[in-house]
Amino acid sequence: MSKPGRPVGPAADTEEIVLTAALELVLTEGGSALTPQRLHAVTGVARTTIYRHWPTPRDVLAALISVAPHQAAEPSGDPVADLRAELDLLCDRLRDKPVGAFLRALVTASSTDPECVPLRRRYVLDLLAPIRRSVRAIGVTDEGEVDEAAMAIVSPLLVDTLLLGRDAGRERAHRAVDDVLARLVSSIR
């Protein structure tokens, strides 16, 4: 129960200021910079406000995940083309600094704070959701097969982005789609 006169959450403009600064810190300095002291220094927002709403880096990362935008591909009516379009968007998102850097920050935070592991999982599952929907649209109904197909398509992109420091290449992604579709077709026969 909150005290009279004290808002349950931060004011919208305060939240925007802090989360915008937090994203910039993640992009420039990594997830370890997301301390209340550092956020106060960058934003000028009172430390008590930051401690009250985002007491740990994990809380800031969770808030950033909650407001992360996701652009969906325009459906074309062709499920395979739609899968490729979603994959192209994912490649773009992984290549663009905010998503790739944020994902790296989550991986780093997860290695030092086990409570960040669910956040990392949630973010990756959010990235996978459009691919999973597209695989279902192709006609795959078994959820285990949907998961396996989505992971077979996306895993090489995540390895490239997170471990090898390479851009998530569309050609490689499309080859992964072709491989998965060939496997799915042969399993149907």
Coordinates of C-alpha atoms in Angstrom, one line a residue:
M1 CA 0.0 0.0 0.0
S2 CA 1.4 3.4 -1.0
K3 CA 1.5 6.4 1.3
P4 CA -0.9 9.2 0.6
G5 CA 0.6 11.7 -1.8
R6 CA 3.2 9.3 -3.1
P7 CA 2.6 8.0 -6.6
V8 CA 2.6 4.2 -7.1
G9 CA 5.0 4.6 -10.1
P10 CA 7.3 7.3 -11.4
A11 CA 5.8 10.2 -13.3
A12 CA 5.7 9.6 -17.0
D13 CA 8.3 12.3 -17.8
T14 CA 10.6 11.0 -15.0
E15 CA 10.3 7.4 -16.3
E16 CA 11.1 8.6 -19.8
I17 CA 14.1 10.6 -18.7
V18 CA 15.5 7.8 -16.6
L19 CA 14.9 5.0 -19.1
T20 CA 16.2 7.0 -22.0
A21 CA 19.4 7.7 -20.0
A22 CA 19.5 4.1 -19.0
L23 CA 19.4 2.9 -22.6
E24 CA 22.1 5.3 -23.5
L25 CA 24.2 4.1 -20.6
V26 CA 23.7 0.5 -21.7
L27 CA 24.7 1.3 -25.3
T28 CA 27.8 3.3 -24.3
E29 CA 29.0 1.7 -21.0
G30 CA 27.2 -1.6 -20.6
G31 CA 24.7 -2.9 -18.1
S32 CA 27.1 -2.4 -15.1
A33 CA 26.5 1.4 -15.5
L34 CA 22.8 1.0 -14.5
T35 CA 23.2 1.9 -10.9
P36 CA 21.0 4.4 -9.1
Q37 CA 24.0 6.6 -8.4
R38 CA 25.0 6.7 -12.1
L39 CA 21.4 7.3 -13.3
H40 CA 21.1 10.2 -10.8
A41 CA 24.4 11.7 -12.1
V42 CA 23.3 11.5 -15.7
T43 CA 19.6 12.6 -15.3
G44 CA 19.5 14.8 -12.2
V45 CA 16.5 12.8 -11.0
A46 CA 16.6 12.4 -7.2
R47 CA 18.4 9.3 -6.0
T48 CA 15.5 8.5 -3.8
T49 CA 13.2 8.4 -6.8
I50 CA 15.5 6.1 -8.7
Y51 CA 16.1 3.9 -5.7
R52 CA 12.3 3.7 -5.1
H53 CA 11.4 2.6 -8.6
W54 CA 14.6 1.0 -10.0
P55 CA 16.8 0.0 -7.0
T56 CA 19.0 -2.5 -9.0
P57 CA 20.3 -2.7 -12.5
R58 CA 18.0 -5.7 -13.0
D59 CA 15.0 -3.4 -12.3
V60 CA 16.2 -0.9 -14.9
L61 CA 16.7 -3.7 -17.4
A62 CA 13.2 -5.1 -16.7
A63 CA 11.7 -1.6 -17.2
L64 CA 13.6 -1.2 -20.5
I65 CA 12.3 -4.6 -21.7
S66 CA 8.8 -3.5 -20.9
V67 CA 9.0 -0.5 -23.1
A68 CA 11.0 -2.0 -25.9
P69 CA 9.2 -1.5 -29.2
H70 CA 8.7 -4.3 -31.7
Q71 CA 8.0 -3.6 -35.3
A72 CA 6.1 -6.4 -37.0
A73 CA 6.4 -7.2 -40.6
E74 CA 3.4 -6.5 -42.9
P75 CA 1.7 -9.8 -43.6
S76 CA 1.8 -10.7 -47.3
G77 CA -0.4 -13.7 -47.3
D78 CA 2.5 -16.0 -48.2
P79 CA 3.6 -17.7 -44.9
V80 CA 7.1 -18.4 -46.2
A81 CA 7.6 -14.8 -47.4
D82 CA 6.2 -13.6 -44.1
L83 CA 8.7 -15.7 -42.2
R84 CA 11.6 -14.3 -44.3
A85 CA 10.3 -10.8 -43.7
E86 CA 10.2 -11.3 -39.9
L87 CA 13.6 -12.8 -40.1
D88 CA 14.9 -9.8 -42.0
L89 CA 13.4 -7.5 -39.3
L90 CA 15.2 -9.6 -36.6
C91 CA 18.5 -9.4 -38.5
D92 CA 18.0 -5.6 -38.6
R93 CA 17.2 -5.4 -34.9
L94 CA 20.2 -7.5 -34.0
R95 CA 22.5 -5.4 -36.2
D96 CA 21.1 -2.1 -34.8
K97 CA 23.0 -1.0 -31.8
P98 CA 20.1 -0.8 -29.3
V99 CA 18.9 -4.4 -29.6
G100 CA 22.4 -6.0 -30.0
A101 CA 23.9 -4.0 -27.2
F102 CA 21.0 -4.5 -24.9
L103 CA 21.1 -8.2 -25.5
R104 CA 24.8 -8.2 -24.7
A105 CA 24.1 -6.2 -21.5
L106 CA 21.5 -8.8 -20.5
V107 CA 24.0 -11.7 -21.1
T108 CA 26.6 -9.9 -19.0
A109 CA 24.1 -9.1 -16.2
S110 CA 23.0 -12.7 -16.2
S111 CA 26.5 -13.9 -15.7
T112 CA 26.9 -11.9 -12.5
D113 CA 23.2 -11.8 -11.2
P114 CA 21.3 -15.0 -11.5
E115 CA 18.1 -13.1 -11.1
C116 CA 18.7 -11.5 -14.5
V117 CA 18.5 -14.9 -16.2
P118 CA 14.6 -14.7 -16.5
L119 CA 15.0 -11.2 -18.0
R120 CA 17.4 -12.4 -20.6
R121 CA 15.1 -15.4 -21.4
R122 CA 12.1 -13.0 -21.6
Y123 CA 13.9 -10.7 -24.0
V124 CA 15.1 -13.5 -26.3
L125 CA 11.6 -15.1 -26.3
D126 CA 10.2 -11.7 -27.3
L127 CA 12.7 -11.7 -30.2
L128 CA 11.7 -15.2 -31.1
A129 CA 7.9 -14.6 -30.9
P130 CA 7.4 -13.3 -34.5
I131 CA 9.5 -16.2 -35.9
R132 CA 7.4 -18.7 -33.9
R133 CA 4.2 -17.1 -35.2
S134 CA 5.5 -17.3 -38.7
V135 CA 6.5 -21.0 -38.3
R136 CA 3.0 -21.7 -37.1
A137 CA 1.5 -19.9 -40.0
I138 CA 3.4 -22.2 -42.4
G139 CA 1.4 -25.1 -40.8
V140 CA 3.5 -26.4 -38.0
T141 CA 1.2 -27.2 -35.2
D142 CA 3.3 -29.2 -32.7
E143 CA 4.7 -26.6 -30.2
G144 CA 7.9 -28.6 -29.8
E145 CA 8.5 -28.5 -33.6
V146 CA 7.7 -24.8 -33.6
D147 CA 10.3 -24.2 -30.9
E148 CA 12.8 -26.4 -32.6
A149 CA 12.3 -24.7 -36.0
A150 CA 12.5 -21.1 -34.5
M151 CA 15.6 -21.9 -32.6
A152 CA 17.3 -23.6 -35.6
I153 CA 16.6 -20.4 -37.6
V154 CA 17.6 -17.9 -35.0
S155 CA 20.4 -19.6 -33.1
P156 CA 23.1 -18.9 -35.7
L157 CA 22.1 -15.2 -35.7
L158 CA 22.5 -15.0 -31.9
V159 CA 25.9 -16.8 -32.1
D160 CA 27.0 -14.3 -34.7
T161 CA 25.8 -11.3 -32.8
L162 CA 26.7 -12.3 -29.2
L163 CA 29.7 -14.5 -29.5
L164 CA 31.4 -13.6 -32.8
G165 CA 30.7 -9.9 -32.9
R166 CA 29.4 -10.2 -36.5
D167 CA 26.3 -8.8 -38.0
A168 CA 23.3 -11.1 -38.3
G169 CA 23.5 -11.7 -42.0
R170 CA 20.3 -12.1 -44.0
E171 CA 21.8 -14.6 -46.4
R172 CA 22.7 -16.9 -43.6
A173 CA 19.3 -16.4 -42.0
H174 CA 17.5 -17.3 -45.3
R175 CA 19.7 -20.4 -45.6
A176 CA 18.6 -21.4 -42.1
V177 CA 15.0 -21.0 -43.2
D178 CA 15.5 -23.1 -46.3
D179 CA 17.1 -25.8 -44.2
V180 CA 14.3 -25.8 -41.6
L181 CA 11.6 -25.8 -44.3
A182 CA 13.3 -28.7 -46.1
R183 CA 13.4 -30.7 -42.9
L184 CA 9.8 -29.9 -42.1
V185 CA 8.6 -30.9 -45.6
S186 CA 10.6 -34.2 -45.4
S187 CA 9.1 -35.0 -42.0
I188 CA 5.6 -34.4 -43.3
R189 CA 6.1 -37.0 -46.1

